[in-house]
Backbone as a printed PyTorch tensor [residue, N CA C, xyz], in Angstrom:
tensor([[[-84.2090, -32.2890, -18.4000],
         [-83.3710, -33.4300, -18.7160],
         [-83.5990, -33.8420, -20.1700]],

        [[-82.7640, -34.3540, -20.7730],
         [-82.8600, -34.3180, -22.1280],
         [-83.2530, -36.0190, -22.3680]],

        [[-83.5650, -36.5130, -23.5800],
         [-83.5930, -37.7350, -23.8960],
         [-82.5740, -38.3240, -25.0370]],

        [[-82.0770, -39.3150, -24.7300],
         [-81.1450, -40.1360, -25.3920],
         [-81.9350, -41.1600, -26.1130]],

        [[-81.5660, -40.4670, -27.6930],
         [-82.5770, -41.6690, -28.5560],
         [-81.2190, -42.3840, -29.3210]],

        [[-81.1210, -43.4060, -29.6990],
         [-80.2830, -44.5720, -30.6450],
         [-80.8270, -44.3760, -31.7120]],

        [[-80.3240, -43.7360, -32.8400],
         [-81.4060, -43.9820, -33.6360],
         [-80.2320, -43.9560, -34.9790]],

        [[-80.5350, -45.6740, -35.0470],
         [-79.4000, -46.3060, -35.8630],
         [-79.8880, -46.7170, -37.1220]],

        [[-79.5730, -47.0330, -38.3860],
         [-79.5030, -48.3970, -39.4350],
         [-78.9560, -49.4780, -38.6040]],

        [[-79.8480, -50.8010, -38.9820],
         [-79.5360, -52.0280, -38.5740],
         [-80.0040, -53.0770, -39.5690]],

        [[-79.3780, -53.9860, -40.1170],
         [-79.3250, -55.2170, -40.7800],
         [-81.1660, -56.3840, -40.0910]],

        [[-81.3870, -56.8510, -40.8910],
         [-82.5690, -57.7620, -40.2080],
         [-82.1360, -58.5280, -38.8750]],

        [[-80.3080, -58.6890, -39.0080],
         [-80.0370, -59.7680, -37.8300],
         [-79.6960, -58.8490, -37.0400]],

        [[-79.7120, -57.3110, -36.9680],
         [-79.0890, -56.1940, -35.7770],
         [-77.6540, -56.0690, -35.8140]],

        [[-77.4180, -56.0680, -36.9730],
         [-75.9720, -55.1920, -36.9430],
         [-76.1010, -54.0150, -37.8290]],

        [[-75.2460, -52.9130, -36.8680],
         [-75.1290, -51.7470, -37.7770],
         [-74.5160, -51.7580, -38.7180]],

        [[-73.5450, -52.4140, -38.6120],
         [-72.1370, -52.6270, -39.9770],
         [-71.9760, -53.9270, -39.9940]],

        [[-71.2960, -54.2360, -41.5110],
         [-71.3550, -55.1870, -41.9150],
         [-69.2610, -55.6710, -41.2520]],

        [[-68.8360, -56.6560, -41.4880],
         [-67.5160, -57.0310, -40.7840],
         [-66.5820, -55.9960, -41.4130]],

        [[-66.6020, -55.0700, -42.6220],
         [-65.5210, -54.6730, -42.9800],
         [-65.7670, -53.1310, -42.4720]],

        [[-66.9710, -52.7180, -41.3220],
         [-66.4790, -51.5380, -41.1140],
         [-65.5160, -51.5950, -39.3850]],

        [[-65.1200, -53.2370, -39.0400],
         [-64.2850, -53.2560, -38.2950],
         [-62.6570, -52.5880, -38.7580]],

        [[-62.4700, -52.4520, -40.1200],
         [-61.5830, -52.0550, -40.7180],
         [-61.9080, -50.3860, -41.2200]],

        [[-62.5980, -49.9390, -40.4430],
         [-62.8370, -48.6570, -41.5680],
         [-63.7420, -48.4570, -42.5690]],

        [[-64.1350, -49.4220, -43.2110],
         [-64.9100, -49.9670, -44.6700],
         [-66.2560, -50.6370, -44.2610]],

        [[-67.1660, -50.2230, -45.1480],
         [-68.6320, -50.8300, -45.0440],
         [-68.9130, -51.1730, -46.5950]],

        [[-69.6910, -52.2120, -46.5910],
         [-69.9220, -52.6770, -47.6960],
         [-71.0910, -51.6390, -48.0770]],

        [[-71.2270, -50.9810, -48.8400],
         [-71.8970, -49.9210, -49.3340],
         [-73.1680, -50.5910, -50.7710]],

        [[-73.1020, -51.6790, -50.7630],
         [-73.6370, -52.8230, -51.9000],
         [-74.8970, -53.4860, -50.4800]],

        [[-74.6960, -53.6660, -49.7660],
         [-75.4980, -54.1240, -48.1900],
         [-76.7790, -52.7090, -47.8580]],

        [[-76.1050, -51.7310, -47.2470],
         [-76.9000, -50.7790, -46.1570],
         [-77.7360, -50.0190, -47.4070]],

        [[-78.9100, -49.7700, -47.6760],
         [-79.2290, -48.8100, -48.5960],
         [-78.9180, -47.3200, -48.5070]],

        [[-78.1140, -46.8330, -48.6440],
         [-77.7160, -45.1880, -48.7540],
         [-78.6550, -44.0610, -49.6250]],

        [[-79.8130, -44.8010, -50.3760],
         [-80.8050, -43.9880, -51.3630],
         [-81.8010, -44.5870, -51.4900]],

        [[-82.9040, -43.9190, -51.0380],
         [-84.4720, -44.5210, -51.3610],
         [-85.0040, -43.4560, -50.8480]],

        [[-86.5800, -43.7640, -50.6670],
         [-87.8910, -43.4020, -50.1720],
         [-87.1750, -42.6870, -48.2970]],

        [[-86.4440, -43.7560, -48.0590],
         [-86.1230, -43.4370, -46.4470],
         [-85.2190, -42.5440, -46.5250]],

        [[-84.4280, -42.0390, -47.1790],
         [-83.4810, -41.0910, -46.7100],
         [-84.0180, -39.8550, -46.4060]],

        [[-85.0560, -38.7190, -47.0410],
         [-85.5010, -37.7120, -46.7940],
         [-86.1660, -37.7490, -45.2320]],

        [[-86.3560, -38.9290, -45.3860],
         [-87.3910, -39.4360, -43.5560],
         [-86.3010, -39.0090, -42.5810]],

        [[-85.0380, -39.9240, -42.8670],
         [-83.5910, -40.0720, -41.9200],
         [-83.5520, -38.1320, -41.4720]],

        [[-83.4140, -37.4860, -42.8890],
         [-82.5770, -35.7550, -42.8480],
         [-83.7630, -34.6760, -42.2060]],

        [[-84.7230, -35.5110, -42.2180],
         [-86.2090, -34.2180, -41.5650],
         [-86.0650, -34.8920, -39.7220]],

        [[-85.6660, -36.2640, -39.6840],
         [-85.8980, -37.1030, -38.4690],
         [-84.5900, -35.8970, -37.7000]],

        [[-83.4010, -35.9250, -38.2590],
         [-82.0610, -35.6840, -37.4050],
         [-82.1810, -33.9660, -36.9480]],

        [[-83.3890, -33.4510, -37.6500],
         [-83.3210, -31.9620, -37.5890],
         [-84.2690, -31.4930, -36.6200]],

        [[-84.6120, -32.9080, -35.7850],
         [-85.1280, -32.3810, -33.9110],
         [-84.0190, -33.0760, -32.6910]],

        [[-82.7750, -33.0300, -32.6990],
         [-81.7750, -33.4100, -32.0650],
         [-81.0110, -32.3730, -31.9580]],

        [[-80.8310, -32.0980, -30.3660],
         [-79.6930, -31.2230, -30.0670],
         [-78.3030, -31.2450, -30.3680]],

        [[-78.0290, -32.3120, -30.3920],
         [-76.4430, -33.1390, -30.4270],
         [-76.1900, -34.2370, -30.9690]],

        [[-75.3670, -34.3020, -31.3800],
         [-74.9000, -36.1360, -32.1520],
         [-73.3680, -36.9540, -31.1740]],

        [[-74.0190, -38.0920, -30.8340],
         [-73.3170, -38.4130, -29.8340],
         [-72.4570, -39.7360, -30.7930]],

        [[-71.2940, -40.4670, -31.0570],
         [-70.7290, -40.9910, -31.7460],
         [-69.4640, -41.6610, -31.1910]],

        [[-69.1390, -42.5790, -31.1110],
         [-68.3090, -43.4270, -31.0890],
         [-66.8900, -43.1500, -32.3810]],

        [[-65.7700, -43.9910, -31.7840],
         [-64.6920, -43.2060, -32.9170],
         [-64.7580, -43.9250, -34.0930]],

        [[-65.3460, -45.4010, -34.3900],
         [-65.5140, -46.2730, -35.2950],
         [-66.3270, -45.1460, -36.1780]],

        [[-67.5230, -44.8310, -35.8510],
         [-68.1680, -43.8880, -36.3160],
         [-68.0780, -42.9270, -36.5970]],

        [[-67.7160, -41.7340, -35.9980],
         [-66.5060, -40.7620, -36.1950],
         [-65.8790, -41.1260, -37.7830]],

        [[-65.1550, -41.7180, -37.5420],
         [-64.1490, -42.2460, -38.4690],
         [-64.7070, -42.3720, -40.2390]],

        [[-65.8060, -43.2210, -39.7560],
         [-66.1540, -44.0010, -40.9650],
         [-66.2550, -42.5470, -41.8720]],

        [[-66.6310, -41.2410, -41.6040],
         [-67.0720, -39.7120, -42.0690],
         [-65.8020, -39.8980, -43.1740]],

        [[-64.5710, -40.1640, -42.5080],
         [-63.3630, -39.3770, -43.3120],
         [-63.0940, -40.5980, -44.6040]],

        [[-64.1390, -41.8390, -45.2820],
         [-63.5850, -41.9550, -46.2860],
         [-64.2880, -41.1300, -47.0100]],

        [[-65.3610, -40.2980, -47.1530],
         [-65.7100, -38.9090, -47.5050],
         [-65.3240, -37.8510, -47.8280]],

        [[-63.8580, -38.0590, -47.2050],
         [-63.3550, -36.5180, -47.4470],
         [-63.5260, -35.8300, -46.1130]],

        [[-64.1180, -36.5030, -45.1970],
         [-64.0410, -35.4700, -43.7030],
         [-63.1040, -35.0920, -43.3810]],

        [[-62.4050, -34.6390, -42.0700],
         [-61.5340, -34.3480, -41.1320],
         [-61.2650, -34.3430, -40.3530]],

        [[-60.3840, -35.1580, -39.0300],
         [-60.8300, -34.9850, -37.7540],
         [-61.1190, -33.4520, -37.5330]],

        [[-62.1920, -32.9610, -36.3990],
         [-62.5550, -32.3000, -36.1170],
         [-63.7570, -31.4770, -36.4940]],

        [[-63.8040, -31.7060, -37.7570],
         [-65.3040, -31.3920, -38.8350],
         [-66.2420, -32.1360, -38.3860]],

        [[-67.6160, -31.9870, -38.1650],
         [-68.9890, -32.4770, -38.1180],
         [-69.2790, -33.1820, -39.1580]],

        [[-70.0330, -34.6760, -39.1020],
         [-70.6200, -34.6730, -39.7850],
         [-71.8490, -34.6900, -40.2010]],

        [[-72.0520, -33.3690, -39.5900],
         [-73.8680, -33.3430, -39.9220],
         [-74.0430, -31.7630, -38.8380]],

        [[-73.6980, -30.8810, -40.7580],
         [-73.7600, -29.2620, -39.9260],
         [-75.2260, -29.1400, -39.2740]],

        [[-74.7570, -27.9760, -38.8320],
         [-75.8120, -28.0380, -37.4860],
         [-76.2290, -28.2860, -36.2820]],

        [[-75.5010, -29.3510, -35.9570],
         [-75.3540, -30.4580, -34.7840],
         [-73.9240, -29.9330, -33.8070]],

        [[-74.5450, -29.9640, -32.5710],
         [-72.8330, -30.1010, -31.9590],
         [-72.7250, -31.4190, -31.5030]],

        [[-71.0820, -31.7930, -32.1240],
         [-71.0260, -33.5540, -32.0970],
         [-69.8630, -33.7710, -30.6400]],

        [[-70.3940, -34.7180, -30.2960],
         [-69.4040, -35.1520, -29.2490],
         [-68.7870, -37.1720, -29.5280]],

        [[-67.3110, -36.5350, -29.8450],
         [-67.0120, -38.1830, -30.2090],
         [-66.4300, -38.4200, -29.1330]],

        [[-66.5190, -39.8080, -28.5490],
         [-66.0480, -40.5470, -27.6760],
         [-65.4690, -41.2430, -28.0390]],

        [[-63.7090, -41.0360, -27.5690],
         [-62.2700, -41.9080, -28.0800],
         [-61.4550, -41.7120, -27.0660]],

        [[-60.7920, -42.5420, -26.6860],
         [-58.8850, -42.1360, -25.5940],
         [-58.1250, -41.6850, -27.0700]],

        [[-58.2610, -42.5170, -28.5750],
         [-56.9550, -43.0840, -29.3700],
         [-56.9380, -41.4910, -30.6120]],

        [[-58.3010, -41.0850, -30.6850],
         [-58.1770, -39.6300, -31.9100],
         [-57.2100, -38.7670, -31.2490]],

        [[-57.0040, -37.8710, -32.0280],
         [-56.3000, -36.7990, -31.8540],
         [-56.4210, -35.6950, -32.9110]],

        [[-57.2450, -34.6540, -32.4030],
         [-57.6300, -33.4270, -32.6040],
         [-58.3650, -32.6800, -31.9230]],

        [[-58.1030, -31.1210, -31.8420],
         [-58.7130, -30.2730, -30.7940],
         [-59.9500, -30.3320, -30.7390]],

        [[-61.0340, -29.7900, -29.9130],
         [-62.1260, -29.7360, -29.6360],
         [-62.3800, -28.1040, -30.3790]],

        [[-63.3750, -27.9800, -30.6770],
         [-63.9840, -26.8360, -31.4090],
         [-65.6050, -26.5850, -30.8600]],

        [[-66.2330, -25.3280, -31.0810],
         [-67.6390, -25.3510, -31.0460],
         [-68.7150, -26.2450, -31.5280]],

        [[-67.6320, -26.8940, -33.1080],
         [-69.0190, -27.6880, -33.4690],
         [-68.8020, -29.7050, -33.2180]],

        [[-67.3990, -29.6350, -32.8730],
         [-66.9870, -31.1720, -32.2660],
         [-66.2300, -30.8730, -31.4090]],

        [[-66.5670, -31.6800, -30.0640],
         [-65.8970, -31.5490, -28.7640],
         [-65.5020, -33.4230, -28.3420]],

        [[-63.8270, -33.6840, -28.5560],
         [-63.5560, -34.6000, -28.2320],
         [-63.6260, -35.2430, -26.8760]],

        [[-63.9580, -36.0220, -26.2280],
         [-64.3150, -36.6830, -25.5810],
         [-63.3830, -37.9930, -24.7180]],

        [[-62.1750, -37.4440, -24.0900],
         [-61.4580, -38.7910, -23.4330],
         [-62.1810, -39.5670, -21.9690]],

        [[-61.9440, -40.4490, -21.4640],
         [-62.1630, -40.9270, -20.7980],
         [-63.8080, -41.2970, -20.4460]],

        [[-63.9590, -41.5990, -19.2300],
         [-65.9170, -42.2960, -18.9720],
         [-66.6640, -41.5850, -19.3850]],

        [[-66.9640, -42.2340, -21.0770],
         [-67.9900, -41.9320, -21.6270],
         [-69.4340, -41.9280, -21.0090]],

        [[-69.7990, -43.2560, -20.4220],
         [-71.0250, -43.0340, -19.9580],
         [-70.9490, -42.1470, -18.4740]],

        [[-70.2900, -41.9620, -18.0390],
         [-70.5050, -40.4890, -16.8660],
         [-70.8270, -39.0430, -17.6280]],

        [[-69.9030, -38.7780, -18.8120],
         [-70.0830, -37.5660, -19.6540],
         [-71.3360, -38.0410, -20.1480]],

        [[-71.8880, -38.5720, -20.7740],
         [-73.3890, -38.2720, -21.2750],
         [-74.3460, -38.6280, -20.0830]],

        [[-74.5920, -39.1150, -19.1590],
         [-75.1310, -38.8770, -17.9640],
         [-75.4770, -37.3870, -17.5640]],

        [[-74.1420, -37.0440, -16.9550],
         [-74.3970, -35.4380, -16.8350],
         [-74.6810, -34.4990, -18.0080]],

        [[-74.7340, -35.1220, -19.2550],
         [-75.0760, -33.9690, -21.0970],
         [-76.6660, -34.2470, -20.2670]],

        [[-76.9830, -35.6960, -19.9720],
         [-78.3170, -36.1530, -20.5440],
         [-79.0210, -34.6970, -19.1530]],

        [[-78.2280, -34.8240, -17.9190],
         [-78.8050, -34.3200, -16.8380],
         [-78.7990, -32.5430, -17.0350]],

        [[-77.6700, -32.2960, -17.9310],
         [-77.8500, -30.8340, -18.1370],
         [-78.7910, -29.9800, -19.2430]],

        [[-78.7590, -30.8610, -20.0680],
         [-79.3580, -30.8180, -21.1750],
         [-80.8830, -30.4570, -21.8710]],

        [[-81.3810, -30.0380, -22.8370],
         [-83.3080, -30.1390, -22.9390],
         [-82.7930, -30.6710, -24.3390]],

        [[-84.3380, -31.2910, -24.4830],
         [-84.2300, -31.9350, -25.9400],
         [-84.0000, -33.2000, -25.9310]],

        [[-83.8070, -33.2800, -27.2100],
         [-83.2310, -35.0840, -27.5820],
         [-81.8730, -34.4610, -28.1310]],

        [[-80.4970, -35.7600, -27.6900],
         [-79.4950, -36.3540, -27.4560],
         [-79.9930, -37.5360, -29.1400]],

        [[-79.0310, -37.6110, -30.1930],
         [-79.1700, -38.3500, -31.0180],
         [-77.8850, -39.0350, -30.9830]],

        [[-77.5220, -40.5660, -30.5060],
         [-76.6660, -41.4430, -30.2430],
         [-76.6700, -42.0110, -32.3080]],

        [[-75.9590, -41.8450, -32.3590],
         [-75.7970, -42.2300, -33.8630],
         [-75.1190, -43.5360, -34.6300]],

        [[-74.0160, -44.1750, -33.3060],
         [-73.2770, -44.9050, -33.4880],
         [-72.2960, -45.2070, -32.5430]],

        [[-71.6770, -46.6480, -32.4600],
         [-70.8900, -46.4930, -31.8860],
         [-71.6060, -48.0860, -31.3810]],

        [[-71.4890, -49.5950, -31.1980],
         [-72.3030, -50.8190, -30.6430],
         [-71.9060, -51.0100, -29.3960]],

        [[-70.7190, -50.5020, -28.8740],
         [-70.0590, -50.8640, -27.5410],
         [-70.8530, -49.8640, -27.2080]],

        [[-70.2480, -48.5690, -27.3210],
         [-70.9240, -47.1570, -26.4800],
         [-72.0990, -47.0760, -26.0160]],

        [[-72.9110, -47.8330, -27.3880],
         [-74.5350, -48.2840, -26.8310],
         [-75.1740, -49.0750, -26.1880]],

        [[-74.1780, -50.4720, -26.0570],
         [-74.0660, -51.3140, -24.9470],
         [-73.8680, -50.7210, -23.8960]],

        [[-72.8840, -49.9900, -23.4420],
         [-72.3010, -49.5750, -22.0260],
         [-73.6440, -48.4800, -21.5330]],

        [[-74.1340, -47.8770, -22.3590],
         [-75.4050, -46.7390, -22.2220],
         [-76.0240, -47.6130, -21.4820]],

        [[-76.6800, -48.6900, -22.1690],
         [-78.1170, -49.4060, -22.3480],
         [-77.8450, -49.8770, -21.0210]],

        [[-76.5010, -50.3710, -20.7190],
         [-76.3710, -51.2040, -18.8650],
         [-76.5510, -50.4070, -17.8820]],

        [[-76.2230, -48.7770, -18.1540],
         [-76.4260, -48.0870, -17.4400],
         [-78.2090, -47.2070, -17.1990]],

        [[-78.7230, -47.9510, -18.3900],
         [-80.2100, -47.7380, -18.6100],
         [-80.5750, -45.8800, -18.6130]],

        [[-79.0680, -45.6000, -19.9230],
         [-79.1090, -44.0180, -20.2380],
         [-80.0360, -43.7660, -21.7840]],

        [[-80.3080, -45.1580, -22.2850],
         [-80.9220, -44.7220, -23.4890],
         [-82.4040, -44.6840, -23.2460]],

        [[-83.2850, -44.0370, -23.5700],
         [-84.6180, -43.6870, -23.6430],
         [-85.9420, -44.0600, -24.3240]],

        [[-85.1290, -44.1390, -25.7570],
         [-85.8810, -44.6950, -27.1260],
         [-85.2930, -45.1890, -28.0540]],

        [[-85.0940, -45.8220, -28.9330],
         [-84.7360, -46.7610, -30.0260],
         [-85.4710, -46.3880, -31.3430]],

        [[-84.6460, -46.0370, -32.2100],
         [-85.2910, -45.6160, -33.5170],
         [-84.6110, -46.5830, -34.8330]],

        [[-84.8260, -47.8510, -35.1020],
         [-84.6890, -48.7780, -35.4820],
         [-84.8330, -48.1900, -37.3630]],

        [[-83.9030, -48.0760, -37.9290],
         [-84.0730, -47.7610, -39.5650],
         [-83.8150, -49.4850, -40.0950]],

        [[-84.8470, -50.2540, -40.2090],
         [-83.9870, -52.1470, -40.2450],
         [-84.2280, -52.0640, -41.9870]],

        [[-82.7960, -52.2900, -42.3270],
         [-82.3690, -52.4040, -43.6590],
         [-83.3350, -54.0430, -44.0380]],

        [[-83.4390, -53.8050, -45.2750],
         [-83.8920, -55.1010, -45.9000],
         [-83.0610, -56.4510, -46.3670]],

        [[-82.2190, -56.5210, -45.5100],
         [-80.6910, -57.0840, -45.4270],
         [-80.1340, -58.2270, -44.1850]],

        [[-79.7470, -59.2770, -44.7860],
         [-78.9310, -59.9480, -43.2770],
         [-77.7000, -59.9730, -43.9490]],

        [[-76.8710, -59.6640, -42.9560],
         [-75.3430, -59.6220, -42.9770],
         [-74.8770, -60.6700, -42.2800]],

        [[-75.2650, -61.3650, -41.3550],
         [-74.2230, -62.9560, -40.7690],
         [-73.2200, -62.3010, -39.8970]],

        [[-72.6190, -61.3600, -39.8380],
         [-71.7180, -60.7510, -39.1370],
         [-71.5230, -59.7240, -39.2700]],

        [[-70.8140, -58.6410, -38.2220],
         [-70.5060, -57.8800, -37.9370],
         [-70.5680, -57.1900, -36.9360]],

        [[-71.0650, -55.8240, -37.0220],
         [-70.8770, -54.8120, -35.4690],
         [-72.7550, -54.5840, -34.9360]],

        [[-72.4700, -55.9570, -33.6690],
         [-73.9370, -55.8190, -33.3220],
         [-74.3840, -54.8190, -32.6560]],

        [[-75.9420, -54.4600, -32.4920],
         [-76.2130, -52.8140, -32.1610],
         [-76.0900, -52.2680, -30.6570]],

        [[-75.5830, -53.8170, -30.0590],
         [-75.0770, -53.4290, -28.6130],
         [-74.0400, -53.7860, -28.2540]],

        [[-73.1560, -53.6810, -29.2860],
         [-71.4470, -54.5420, -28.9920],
         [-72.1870, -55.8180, -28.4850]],

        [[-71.3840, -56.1560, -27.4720],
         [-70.7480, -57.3910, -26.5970],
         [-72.0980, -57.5960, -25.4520]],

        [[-72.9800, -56.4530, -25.2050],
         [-73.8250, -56.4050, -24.6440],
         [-75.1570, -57.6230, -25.4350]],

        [[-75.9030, -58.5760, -24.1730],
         [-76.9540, -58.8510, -24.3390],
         [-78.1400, -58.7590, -23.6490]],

        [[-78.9020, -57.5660, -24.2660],
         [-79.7250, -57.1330, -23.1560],
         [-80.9940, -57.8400, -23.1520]],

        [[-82.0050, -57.4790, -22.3120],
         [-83.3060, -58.5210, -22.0850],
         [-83.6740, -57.2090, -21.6270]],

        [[-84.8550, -56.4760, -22.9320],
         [-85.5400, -55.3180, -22.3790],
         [-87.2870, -55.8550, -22.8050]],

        [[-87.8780, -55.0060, -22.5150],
         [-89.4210, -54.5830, -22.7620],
         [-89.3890, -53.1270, -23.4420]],

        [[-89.9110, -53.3030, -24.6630],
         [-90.4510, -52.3630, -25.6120],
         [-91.8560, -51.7220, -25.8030]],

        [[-91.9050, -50.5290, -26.0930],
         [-93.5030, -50.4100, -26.2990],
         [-93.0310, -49.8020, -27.7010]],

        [[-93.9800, -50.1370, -28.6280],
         [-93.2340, -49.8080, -29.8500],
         [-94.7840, -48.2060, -29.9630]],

        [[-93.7920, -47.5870, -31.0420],
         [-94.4560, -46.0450, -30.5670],
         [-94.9000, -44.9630, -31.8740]],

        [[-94.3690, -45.8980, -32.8570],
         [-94.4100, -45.8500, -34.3400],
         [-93.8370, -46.7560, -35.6450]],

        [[-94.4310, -46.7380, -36.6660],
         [-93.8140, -47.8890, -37.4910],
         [-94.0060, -47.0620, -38.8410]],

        [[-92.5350, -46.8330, -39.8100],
         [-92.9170, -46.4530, -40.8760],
         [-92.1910, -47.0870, -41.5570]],

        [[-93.3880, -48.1350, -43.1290],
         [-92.7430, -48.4550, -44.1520],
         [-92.5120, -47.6280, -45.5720]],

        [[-91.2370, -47.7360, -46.0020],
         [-90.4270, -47.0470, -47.4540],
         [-91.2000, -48.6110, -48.1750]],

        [[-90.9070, -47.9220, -49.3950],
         [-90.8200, -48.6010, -50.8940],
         [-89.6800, -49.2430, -50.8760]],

        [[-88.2570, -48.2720, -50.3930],
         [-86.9420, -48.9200, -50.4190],
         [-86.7480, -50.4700, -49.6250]],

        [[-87.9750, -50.7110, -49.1830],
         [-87.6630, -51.7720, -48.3370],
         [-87.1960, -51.8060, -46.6870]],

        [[-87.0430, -50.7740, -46.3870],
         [-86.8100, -49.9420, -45.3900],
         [-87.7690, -49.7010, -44.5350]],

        [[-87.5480, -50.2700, -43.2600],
         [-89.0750, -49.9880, -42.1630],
         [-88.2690, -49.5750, -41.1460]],

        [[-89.3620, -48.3060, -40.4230],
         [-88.4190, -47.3520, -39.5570],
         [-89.3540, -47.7530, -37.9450]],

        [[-88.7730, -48.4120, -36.4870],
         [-89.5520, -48.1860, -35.6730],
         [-89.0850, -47.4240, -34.7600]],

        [[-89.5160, -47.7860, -33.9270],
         [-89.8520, -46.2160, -33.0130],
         [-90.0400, -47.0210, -31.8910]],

        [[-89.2960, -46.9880, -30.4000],
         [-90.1050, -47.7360, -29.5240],
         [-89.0210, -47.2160, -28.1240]],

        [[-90.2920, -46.8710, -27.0490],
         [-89.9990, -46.5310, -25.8220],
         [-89.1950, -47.8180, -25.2080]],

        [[-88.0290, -47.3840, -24.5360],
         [-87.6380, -48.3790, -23.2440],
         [-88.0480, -48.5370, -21.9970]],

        [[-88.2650, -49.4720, -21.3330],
         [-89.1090, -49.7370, -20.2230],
         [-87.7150, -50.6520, -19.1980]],

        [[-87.4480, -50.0350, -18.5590],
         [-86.2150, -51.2030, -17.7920],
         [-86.8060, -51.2020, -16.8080]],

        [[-86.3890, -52.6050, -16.1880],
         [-87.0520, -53.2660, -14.5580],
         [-86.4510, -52.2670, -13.6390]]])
C-alpha cells in the first residue's frame, strides 16, 4: 500500500495561494520561488511515485508555457483531478473525471511507495475526511497572506500530529514533516 504525503508551500496563516490564484494568478512577490529551500523541495520530490493535483493546480503550470496534458515535473506520472479540463490522458498525465477520493483510495491500495499530493485545498480536504492522507510535509513560507486558498479548502479538521522532522533555510523557509494520527 502506498503512502499519501501533502507536501505543500503554505503561508504562516495556511494558505497555499494567495486570493489571486483563485483567478489563475499567484502573487509571485508573496511565496518564495528561490532560496536555500528549493534544492531541498527537487531532491524531496525525487522519492514519489506520482503527483496527485487538483485542476487549480494543474492549471497554474500553463502560465509557464505548459500544456494541457504535459507534466509538470518530468519523471512523475501525474494524475489531475477535474470533470471541467479537456485533454487526453497519456503515459505521463492521466486525466481524472469523477470520485476523486475513490480513485486515489484504490492508487493508494494498489500502489508501493509514496503518492505526492501537491495541490489542490478542496481535494485535500475531501482526502483528509476520508483520513487518505498519511503525512504532511509543511514548506511554511515566511509570509501571512490574510486570504486565500486554505490548505484544506472548506474543510476544518481537528487532528493529532507527531511531528517527524524540522528543517530550517536561510530563505526563511522552515520545512516540517509530521505523521497523522486520526481517532
Amino acid at each position: 500500500m502506498a503512502t499519501l504525503v501533502y507536501h505543500v508551500a503554505v503561508s504562516l496563516d495556511y494558505f497555499i495561494a494567495d486570493p489571486g490564484m483563485q483567478e489563475g494568478k499567484i502573487d509571485q512577490t508573496l511565496f518564495l520561488f528561490a532560496g536555500d529551500h528549493v534544492p531541498d523541495f527537487l531532491a524531496d520530490i525525487q522519492q514519489y511515485t506520482a503527483v496527485l493535483m487538483g485542476r487549480k493546480t494543474y492549471e497554474y503550470g500553463f502560465q509557464f508555457g505548459a500544456k494541457p496534458g504535459e507534466p509538470g515535473y518530468k519523471g512523475l506520472k501525474h494524475y489531475i483531478f477535474s470533470n471541467s479540463l479537456q485533454f487526453d490522458s497519456n503515459d505521463e498525465v492521466e486525466l481524472v473525471r469523477g470520485d476523486s477520493v475513490a480513485f486515489i483510495q484504490h492508487l493508494k491500495e494498489k500502489e508501493e511507495g509514496k503518492l505526492w499530493l501537491c495541490g489542490g485545498g478542496e481535494l485535500a480536504g475531501a482526502l483528509l475526511e476520508k483520513q487518505l492522507i498519511d503525512q504532511l510535509v509543511l514548506k511554511v513560507n515566511p509570509i501571512l497572506v490574510g486570504e486565500g486558498v486554505p490548505m484544506f479548502g472548506s474543510l476544518k479538521p481537528r487532528l493529532s500530529l507527531e511531528l517527524k522532522d524540522l528543517k530550517r533555510f536561510d530563505s526563511g523557509v522552515l520545512k516540517t514533516t509530521y505523521d497523522i494520527h486520526y481517532r
